[in-house]
Amino acid sequence: MTTESQLRADIVEVGRRMYARGYTASNDGNISVRLGSDRLLMTPKSVCKGFMTPDMMCITDLDGRKLQGDREPSSEMLMHLEVYRRRPDVAAVVHAHPPTATGFAVAGIPLDRAVLAEVLCTLGSIPIAEYATPSTQELPDAVAKYIKAHDGMLLANHGALTVGADLFGAYYKMETVEHFAKISLVARMLGRENLIAREEVLRLQELRGTYGIKAPAPICADETTSAADDPALCQVVQAPEGGGSRLVADPPSRGAETRARFGVASADGNAEIRLTYRELSELIEDAIRNLR
Ligand SMILES: [Zn+2]
């Protein structure tokens, strides 16, 4: 059992790392851990996570009543309490605003495409909890929908949330979410993603057991089944049927759309041409002159 003083030091260390990696700015973000069966150790309100000291932390009960500490508990305490109520297996909660993952949350694009084997084995899919006003009951309500089946999620127009069986486990998941978001962004800027086929996704899921990874819910065998409509039952992953292939090229319509946006040559070798408004006007004027 980790001692309270060690947990205080660990929260300081995780806060320092989050701030150093740019996952939080100013006083953003919050961290909590279970302290035995009936108490929580939590970062306080209005402090920069990069410059905390162990004595700053608050101790609360599972209803959020402050039991110890000179400062007030985190403004997002309600969201942390909701996670602990719904996930007895969770012992730590980390919330931050890592810029790339938060960009996906702002764009309304979940990180749920089957592209990285390691992410599929660990987090599975990373959905987006609906927009909620920060620090109100709306936020725990939005998180409640997905927390049964996910250890990591984006919060629409806000940030990201990860949970774990211990503090560093929850923090590493935050690293994975941001790392996955960066890789997804680069692949999409390059204009193409090869997706891992559904059959391979299910094979990867079996590796979770082999490696002793405890995922809160299985990946839906088929995203069209009714189980896939209930976010508490399984994780929805965008993975096409492979028909014997383990990788499937990005669906052409999506690929073409992305390529057109970034002006990249299309897969079949027909280059897309991008013109400015002025260039286009000149071309049209030239064509009209030739008509006369
Ligand atoms: Zn926040």
mmCIF file of C-alpha atoms and ligand atoms in Angstrom:
data_model
loop_
_atom_site.group_PDB
_atom_site.id
_atom_site.type_symbol
_atom_site.label_atom_id
_atom_site.label_comp_id
_atom_site.label_asym_id
_atom_site.label_seq_id
_atom_site.Cartn_x
_atom_site.Cartn_y
_atom_site.Cartn_z
ATOM 1 C CA MET A 1 0.000 0.000 0.000
ATOM 2 C CA THR A 2 1.419 3.338 -1.020
ATOM 3 C CA THR A 3 1.712 5.744 1.874
ATOM 4 C CA GLU A 4 -0.038 9.112 1.919
ATOM 5 C CA SER A 5 3.257 10.995 1.805
ATOM 6 C CA GLN A 6 4.350 9.004 -1.249
ATOM 7 C CA LEU A 7 1.023 9.705 -2.996
ATOM 8 C CA ARG A 8 1.371 13.437 -2.274
ATOM 9 C CA ALA A 9 4.844 13.361 -3.817
ATOM 10 C CA ASP A 10 3.564 11.360 -6.809
ATOM 11 C CA ILE A 11 0.789 13.919 -7.503
ATOM 12 C CA VAL A 12 3.397 16.710 -7.434
ATOM 13 C CA GLU A 13 5.548 14.733 -9.900
ATOM 14 C CA VAL A 14 2.676 13.982 -12.298
ATOM 15 C CA GLY A 15 1.560 17.638 -12.173
ATOM 16 C CA ARG A 16 5.102 18.755 -12.975
ATOM 17 C CA ARG A 17 5.305 16.363 -15.945
ATOM 18 C CA MET A 18 1.903 17.428 -17.318
ATOM 19 C CA TYR A 19 2.878 21.100 -17.144
ATOM 20 C CA ALA A 20 6.348 20.456 -18.637
ATOM 21 C CA ARG A 21 4.777 18.578 -21.577
ATOM 22 C CA GLY A 22 2.295 21.389 -22.207
ATOM 23 C CA TYR A 23 -0.758 19.312 -21.249
ATOM 24 C CA THR A 24 -1.874 22.141 -18.983
ATOM 25 C CA ALA A 25 -1.378 25.901 -19.000
ATOM 26 C CA SER A 26 -1.691 28.237 -16.041
ATOM 27 C CA ASN A 27 -3.934 26.574 -13.407
ATOM 28 C CA ASP A 28 -5.589 24.041 -15.753
ATOM 29 C CA GLY A 29 -6.040 20.366 -14.976
ATOM 30 C CA ASN A 30 -6.560 18.297 -11.855
ATOM 31 C CA ILE A 31 -5.398 15.025 -10.331
ATOM 32 C CA SER A 32 -6.812 12.763 -7.623
ATOM 33 C CA VAL A 33 -6.042 9.371 -6.041
ATOM 34 C CA ARG A 34 -7.881 7.075 -3.646
ATOM 35 C CA LEU A 35 -6.592 7.197 -0.098
ATOM 36 C CA GLY A 36 -7.838 3.935 1.349
ATOM 37 C CA SER A 37 -11.474 2.919 0.822
ATOM 38 C CA ASP A 38 -13.297 6.092 1.836
ATOM 39 C CA ARG A 39 -11.106 9.121 1.129
ATOM 40 C CA LEU A 40 -9.501 10.931 -1.811
ATOM 41 C CA LEU A 41 -6.308 12.953 -2.094
ATOM 42 C CA MET A 42 -6.810 15.740 -4.631
ATOM 43 C CA THR A 43 -5.096 18.761 -6.176
ATOM 44 C CA PRO A 44 -6.450 22.085 -4.911
ATOM 45 C CA LYS A 45 -8.283 24.792 -6.818
ATOM 46 C CA SER A 46 -6.366 27.577 -8.569
ATOM 47 C CA VAL A 47 -2.778 26.351 -8.502
ATOM 48 C CA CYS A 48 -0.428 25.702 -11.412
ATOM 49 C CA LYS A 49 0.139 21.939 -11.645
ATOM 50 C CA GLY A 50 3.782 22.536 -12.523
ATOM 51 C CA PHE A 51 4.612 24.208 -9.213
ATOM 52 C CA MET A 52 2.757 22.244 -6.515
ATOM 53 C CA THR A 53 4.145 21.111 -3.189
ATOM 54 C CA PRO A 54 2.963 17.976 -1.275
ATOM 55 C CA ASP A 55 1.334 20.031 1.515
ATOM 56 C CA MET A 56 -1.051 21.764 -0.953
ATOM 57 C CA MET A 57 -3.263 18.671 -1.495
ATOM 58 C CA CYS A 58 -6.789 18.318 -0.065
ATOM 59 C CA ILE A 59 -8.312 15.230 1.479
ATOM 60 C CA THR A 60 -12.052 14.723 0.884
ATOM 61 C CA ASP A 61 -14.558 11.939 1.464
ATOM 62 C CA LEU A 62 -16.293 10.224 -1.473
ATOM 63 C CA ASP A 63 -19.109 12.821 -1.326
ATOM 64 C CA GLY A 64 -16.635 15.661 -1.759
ATOM 65 C CA ARG A 65 -16.655 16.971 1.833
ATOM 66 C CA LYS A 66 -13.260 18.415 2.708
ATOM 67 C CA LEU A 67 -11.642 16.577 5.619
ATOM 68 C CA GLN A 68 -8.184 18.103 5.533
ATOM 69 C CA GLY A 69 -6.163 20.793 3.753
ATOM 70 C CA ASP A 70 -5.696 24.568 3.810
ATOM 71 C CA ARG A 71 -6.959 24.999 0.248
ATOM 72 C CA GLU A 72 -10.249 24.190 -1.477
ATOM 73 C CA PRO A 73 -10.449 21.004 -3.578
ATOM 74 C CA SER A 74 -10.316 21.116 -7.393
ATOM 75 C CA SER A 75 -13.114 22.909 -9.225
ATOM 76 C CA GLU A 76 -13.672 19.682 -11.207
ATOM 77 C CA MET A 77 -14.099 17.591 -8.046
ATOM 78 C CA LEU A 78 -17.631 16.531 -9.123
ATOM 79 C CA MET A 79 -16.223 14.839 -12.229
ATOM 80 C CA HIS A 80 -13.643 12.942 -10.139
ATOM 81 C CA LEU A 81 -16.308 11.820 -7.619
ATOM 82 C CA GLU A 82 -18.499 10.525 -10.460
ATOM 83 C CA VAL A 83 -15.637 8.406 -11.817
ATOM 84 C CA TYR A 84 -14.882 6.838 -8.390
ATOM 85 C CA ARG A 85 -18.586 6.112 -7.807
ATOM 86 C CA ARG A 86 -18.969 4.338 -11.156
ATOM 87 C CA ARG A 87 -15.572 2.610 -11.281
ATOM 88 C CA PRO A 88 -14.602 0.807 -8.046
ATOM 89 C CA ASP A 89 -11.519 -0.515 -9.910
ATOM 90 C CA VAL A 90 -10.186 3.005 -10.519
ATOM 91 C CA ALA A 91 -7.722 4.446 -7.997
ATOM 92 C CA ALA A 92 -6.590 7.586 -9.846
ATOM 93 C CA VAL A 93 -8.075 10.235 -12.154
ATOM 94 C CA VAL A 94 -6.148 12.704 -14.332
ATOM 95 C CA HIS A 95 -7.665 15.633 -16.245
ATOM 96 C CA ALA A 96 -5.723 17.938 -18.569
ATOM 97 C CA HIS A 97 -5.973 19.961 -21.795
ATOM 98 C CA PRO A 98 -3.281 18.409 -24.049
ATOM 99 C CA PRO A 99 -3.409 20.566 -27.208
ATOM 100 C CA THR A 100 -3.617 17.984 -30.005
ATOM 101 C CA ALA A 101 -6.150 15.733 -28.272
ATOM 102 C CA THR A 102 -8.117 18.824 -27.245
ATOM 103 C CA GLY A 103 -8.017 19.966 -30.880
ATOM 104 C CA PHE A 104 -9.798 16.715 -31.815
ATOM 105 C CA ALA A 105 -12.273 17.384 -28.986
ATOM 106 C CA VAL A 106 -12.911 20.867 -30.410
ATOM 107 C CA ALA A 107 -13.286 19.500 -33.949
ATOM 108 C CA GLY A 108 -15.746 16.890 -32.677
ATOM 109 C CA ILE A 109 -13.597 14.042 -34.047
ATOM 110 C CA PRO A 110 -13.287 11.057 -31.662
ATOM 111 C CA LEU A 111 -10.060 9.025 -31.630
ATOM 112 C CA ASP A 112 -11.887 5.834 -32.499
ATOM 113 C CA ARG A 113 -10.322 4.682 -35.772
ATOM 114 C CA ALA A 114 -8.392 1.397 -35.733
ATOM 115 C CA VAL A 115 -4.944 2.643 -36.675
ATOM 116 C CA LEU A 116 -2.494 1.782 -33.883
ATOM 117 C CA ALA A 117 -2.251 -1.768 -32.508
ATOM 118 C CA GLU A 118 -0.907 -0.627 -29.156
ATOM 119 C CA VAL A 119 -3.754 1.819 -28.576
ATOM 120 C CA LEU A 120 -6.311 -0.868 -29.494
ATOM 121 C CA CYS A 121 -4.714 -3.242 -26.950
ATOM 122 C CA THR A 122 -4.768 -0.680 -24.162
ATOM 123 C CA LEU A 123 -7.324 2.144 -24.398
ATOM 124 C CA GLY A 124 -9.407 0.693 -27.251
ATOM 125 C CA SER A 125 -11.373 3.674 -28.522
ATOM 126 C CA ILE A 126 -11.353 7.218 -27.154
ATOM 127 C CA PRO A 127 -14.842 8.745 -27.475
ATOM 128 C CA ILE A 128 -15.935 12.359 -26.907
ATOM 129 C CA ALA A 129 -18.150 13.138 -23.916
ATOM 130 C CA GLU A 130 -20.771 15.749 -24.850
ATOM 131 C CA TYR A 131 -20.056 19.411 -24.188
ATOM 132 C CA ALA A 132 -20.740 20.463 -20.610
ATOM 133 C CA THR A 133 -20.112 23.646 -18.662
ATOM 134 C CA PRO A 134 -16.896 23.081 -16.667
ATOM 135 C CA SER A 135 -17.208 22.667 -12.875
ATOM 136 C CA THR A 136 -21.002 22.077 -13.032
ATOM 137 C CA GLN A 137 -22.948 18.830 -12.596
ATOM 138 C CA GLU A 138 -23.252 18.727 -16.405
ATOM 139 C CA LEU A 139 -19.661 17.540 -16.728
ATOM 140 C CA PRO A 140 -19.960 14.429 -14.483
ATOM 141 C CA ASP A 141 -23.245 13.639 -16.266
ATOM 142 C CA ALA A 142 -21.490 13.755 -19.658
ATOM 143 C CA VAL A 143 -18.573 11.640 -18.404
ATOM 144 C CA ALA A 144 -20.935 9.087 -16.775
ATOM 145 C CA LYS A 145 -22.141 7.930 -20.196
ATOM 146 C CA TYR A 146 -18.708 6.628 -21.259
ATOM 147 C CA ILE A 147 -16.739 5.951 -18.080
ATOM 148 C CA LYS A 148 -18.076 2.402 -17.575
ATOM 149 C CA ALA A 149 -16.425 1.211 -20.789
ATOM 150 C CA HIS A 150 -13.472 3.594 -21.270
ATOM 151 C CA ASP A 151 -10.272 4.496 -19.426
ATOM 152 C CA GLY A 152 -9.739 7.561 -21.591
ATOM 153 C CA MET A 153 -12.045 10.060 -23.248
ATOM 154 C CA LEU A 154 -12.066 13.512 -24.797
ATOM 155 C CA LEU A 155 -14.308 16.196 -23.324
ATOM 156 C CA ALA A 156 -15.957 18.232 -26.093
ATOM 157 C CA ASN A 157 -14.435 21.740 -26.435
ATOM 158 C CA HIS A 158 -12.548 21.234 -23.196
ATOM 159 C CA GLY A 159 -9.828 18.567 -22.815
ATOM 160 C CA ALA A 160 -9.227 14.936 -21.882
ATOM 161 C CA LEU A 161 -9.794 12.582 -18.951
ATOM 162 C CA THR A 162 -7.940 9.361 -18.109
ATOM 163 C CA VAL A 163 -8.266 6.904 -15.227
ATOM 164 C CA GLY A 164 -6.207 4.000 -13.911
ATOM 165 C CA ALA A 165 -5.601 1.455 -11.179
ATOM 166 C CA ASP A 166 -2.826 3.741 -9.903
ATOM 167 C CA LEU A 167 -1.694 7.325 -10.492
ATOM 168 C CA PHE A 168 1.097 6.671 -12.965
ATOM 169 C CA GLY A 169 -1.180 4.289 -14.905
ATOM 170 C CA ALA A 170 -3.761 7.088 -15.288
ATOM 171 C CA TYR A 171 -1.031 9.587 -16.257
ATOM 172 C CA TYR A 172 0.517 7.276 -18.881
ATOM 173 C CA LYS A 173 -2.906 6.933 -20.492
ATOM 174 C CA MET A 174 -3.015 10.730 -20.816
ATOM 175 C CA GLU A 175 0.359 10.517 -22.596
ATOM 176 C CA THR A 176 -1.041 7.813 -24.893
ATOM 177 C CA VAL A 177 -4.135 9.877 -25.734
ATOM 178 C CA GLU A 178 -2.016 12.896 -26.737
ATOM 179 C CA HIS A 179 0.550 10.782 -28.601
ATOM 180 C CA PHE A 180 -2.239 8.995 -30.524
ATOM 181 C CA ALA A 181 -3.837 12.355 -31.364
ATOM 182 C CA LYS A 182 -0.531 13.676 -32.770
ATOM 183 C CA ILE A 183 0.003 10.568 -34.926
ATOM 184 C CA SER A 184 -3.601 10.701 -36.180
ATOM 185 C CA LEU A 185 -3.188 14.363 -37.091
ATOM 186 C CA VAL A 186 0.016 13.705 -39.056
ATOM 187 C CA ALA A 187 -1.539 10.745 -40.923
ATOM 188 C CA ARG A 188 -4.560 12.842 -41.849
ATOM 189 C CA MET A 189 -2.375 15.728 -42.997
ATOM 190 C CA LEU A 190 -0.499 13.262 -45.194
ATOM 191 C CA GLY A 191 -3.872 12.476 -46.680
ATOM 192 C CA ARG A 192 -4.366 8.824 -45.923
ATOM 193 C CA GLU A 193 -4.877 6.329 -43.110
ATOM 194 C CA ASN A 194 -4.668 2.591 -43.561
ATOM 195 C CA LEU A 195 -7.096 1.084 -41.071
ATOM 196 C CA ILE A 196 -6.554 -2.147 -39.192
ATOM 197 C CA ALA A 197 -9.201 -4.662 -40.326
ATOM 198 C CA ARG A 198 -11.913 -5.699 -37.870
ATOM 199 C CA GLU A 199 -10.696 -9.313 -37.749
ATOM 200 C CA GLU A 200 -7.237 -8.102 -36.735
ATOM 201 C CA VAL A 201 -8.740 -5.716 -34.157
ATOM 202 C CA LEU A 202 -10.473 -8.654 -32.469
ATOM 203 C CA ARG A 203 -7.213 -10.643 -32.578
ATOM 204 C CA LEU A 204 -5.422 -7.700 -30.922
ATOM 205 C CA GLN A 205 -8.096 -7.621 -28.276
ATOM 206 C CA GLU A 206 -7.188 -11.176 -27.293
ATOM 207 C CA LEU A 207 -3.661 -9.903 -26.579
ATOM 208 C CA ARG A 208 -5.103 -7.756 -23.788
ATOM 209 C CA GLY A 209 -5.556 -10.966 -21.793
ATOM 210 C CA THR A 210 -2.093 -12.252 -22.711
ATOM 211 C CA TYR A 211 -0.440 -9.057 -21.476
ATOM 212 C CA GLY A 212 -2.699 -8.786 -18.438
ATOM 213 C CA ILE A 213 -4.223 -5.496 -19.613
ATOM 214 C CA LYS A 214 -7.458 -4.812 -17.783
ATOM 215 C CA ALA A 215 -9.763 -2.977 -20.185
ATOM 216 C CA PRO A 216 -13.102 -1.910 -18.715
ATOM 217 C CA ALA A 217 -15.112 -3.268 -21.689
ATOM 218 C CA PRO A 218 -14.531 -5.289 -24.859
ATOM 219 C CA ILE A 219 -14.383 -3.788 -28.344
ATOM 220 C CA CYS A 220 -17.777 -4.320 -30.050
ATOM 221 C CA ALA A 221 -17.445 -7.319 -32.370
ATOM 222 C CA ASP A 222 -19.586 -5.480 -34.916
ATOM 223 C CA GLU A 223 -20.206 -1.748 -34.711
ATOM 224 C CA THR A 224 -23.689 -2.192 -36.211
ATOM 225 C CA THR A 225 -24.987 -4.428 -33.384
ATOM 226 C CA SER A 226 -27.313 -3.032 -30.729
ATOM 227 C CA ALA A 227 -24.558 -3.403 -28.086
ATOM 228 C CA ALA A 228 -22.658 -0.725 -29.980
ATOM 229 C CA ASP A 229 -25.477 1.739 -29.291
ATOM 230 C CA ASP A 230 -24.893 1.514 -25.545
ATOM 231 C CA PRO A 231 -21.540 3.147 -24.690
ATOM 232 C CA ALA A 232 -21.514 1.320 -21.336
ATOM 233 C CA LEU A 233 -21.388 -2.161 -22.890
ATOM 234 C CA CYS A 234 -18.531 -2.067 -25.378
ATOM 235 C CA GLN A 235 -16.075 0.187 -27.156
ATOM 236 C CA VAL A 236 -16.962 1.266 -30.679
ATOM 237 C CA VAL A 237 -13.923 1.126 -32.989
ATOM 238 C CA GLN A 238 -14.010 2.177 -36.649
ATOM 239 C CA ALA A 239 -12.535 -0.884 -38.351
ATOM 240 C CA PRO A 240 -13.678 -2.139 -41.788
ATOM 241 C CA GLU A 241 -13.991 -5.798 -42.771
ATOM 242 C CA GLY A 242 -10.634 -6.871 -44.168
ATOM 243 C CA GLY A 243 -11.695 -9.762 -46.400
ATOM 244 C CA GLY A 244 -8.398 -11.498 -45.638
ATOM 245 C CA SER A 245 -6.256 -8.339 -45.523
ATOM 246 C CA ARG A 246 -5.082 -7.025 -42.205
ATOM 247 C CA LEU A 247 -4.861 -3.404 -43.395
ATOM 248 C CA VAL A 248 -7.557 -1.640 -45.390
ATOM 249 C CA ALA A 249 -6.969 1.612 -47.272
ATOM 250 C CA ASP A 250 -8.824 4.670 -46.078
ATOM 251 C CA PRO A 251 -12.299 4.705 -47.700
ATOM 252 C CA PRO A 252 -11.840 6.560 -51.036
ATOM 253 C CA SER A 253 -14.429 9.259 -50.355
ATOM 254 C CA ARG A 254 -12.834 10.249 -47.073
ATOM 255 C CA GLY A 255 -9.372 10.053 -48.569
ATOM 256 C CA ALA A 256 -10.314 12.213 -51.531
ATOM 257 C CA GLU A 257 -11.854 14.798 -49.244
ATOM 258 C CA THR A 258 -8.731 14.980 -47.103
ATOM 259 C CA ARG A 259 -6.418 15.037 -50.097
ATOM 260 C CA ALA A 260 -8.415 17.834 -51.710
ATOM 261 C CA ARG A 261 -8.231 19.887 -48.534
ATOM 262 C CA PHE A 262 -4.458 19.583 -48.301
ATOM 263 C CA GLY A 263 -3.753 19.582 -52.051
ATOM 264 C CA VAL A 264 -2.118 16.159 -52.115
ATOM 265 C CA ALA A 265 -1.945 13.910 -55.181
ATOM 266 C CA SER A 266 -4.721 11.313 -55.160
ATOM 267 C CA ALA A 267 -4.079 7.609 -54.709
ATOM 268 C CA ASP A 268 -4.733 6.734 -58.356
ATOM 269 C CA GLY A 269 -2.135 9.248 -59.563
ATOM 270 C CA ASN A 270 -4.522 12.016 -60.706
ATOM 271 C CA ALA A 271 -3.148 15.100 -59.023
ATOM 272 C CA GLU A 272 -5.619 17.424 -57.339
ATOM 273 C CA ILE A 273 -5.013 21.068 -58.336
ATOM 274 C CA ARG A 274 -5.581 23.886 -55.887
ATOM 275 C CA LEU A 275 -6.153 27.402 -57.197
ATOM 276 C CA THR A 276 -6.525 30.688 -55.411
ATOM 277 C CA TYR A 277 -9.670 32.719 -56.126
ATOM 278 C CA ARG A 278 -7.590 35.138 -58.221
ATOM 279 C CA GLU A 279 -5.998 32.345 -60.291
ATOM 280 C CA LEU A 280 -9.420 30.831 -60.898
ATOM 281 C CA SER A 281 -10.840 34.250 -61.953
ATOM 282 C CA GLU A 282 -7.962 34.759 -64.386
ATOM 283 C CA LEU A 283 -8.544 31.328 -65.912
ATOM 284 C CA ILE A 284 -12.258 32.050 -66.396
ATOM 285 C CA GLU A 285 -11.582 35.517 -67.854
ATOM 286 C CA ASP A 286 -9.039 34.001 -70.224
ATOM 287 C CA ALA A 287 -11.557 31.341 -71.303
ATOM 288 C CA ILE A 288 -14.221 34.029 -71.935
ATOM 289 C CA ARG A 289 -11.765 36.133 -73.985
ATOM 290 C CA ASN A 290 -11.018 33.074 -76.132
ATOM 291 C CA LEU A 291 -14.750 32.534 -76.695
ATOM 292 C CA ARG A 292 -15.068 36.036 -78.149
HETATM 293 ZN ZN ZN B 1 -10.413 21.350 -17.627
#
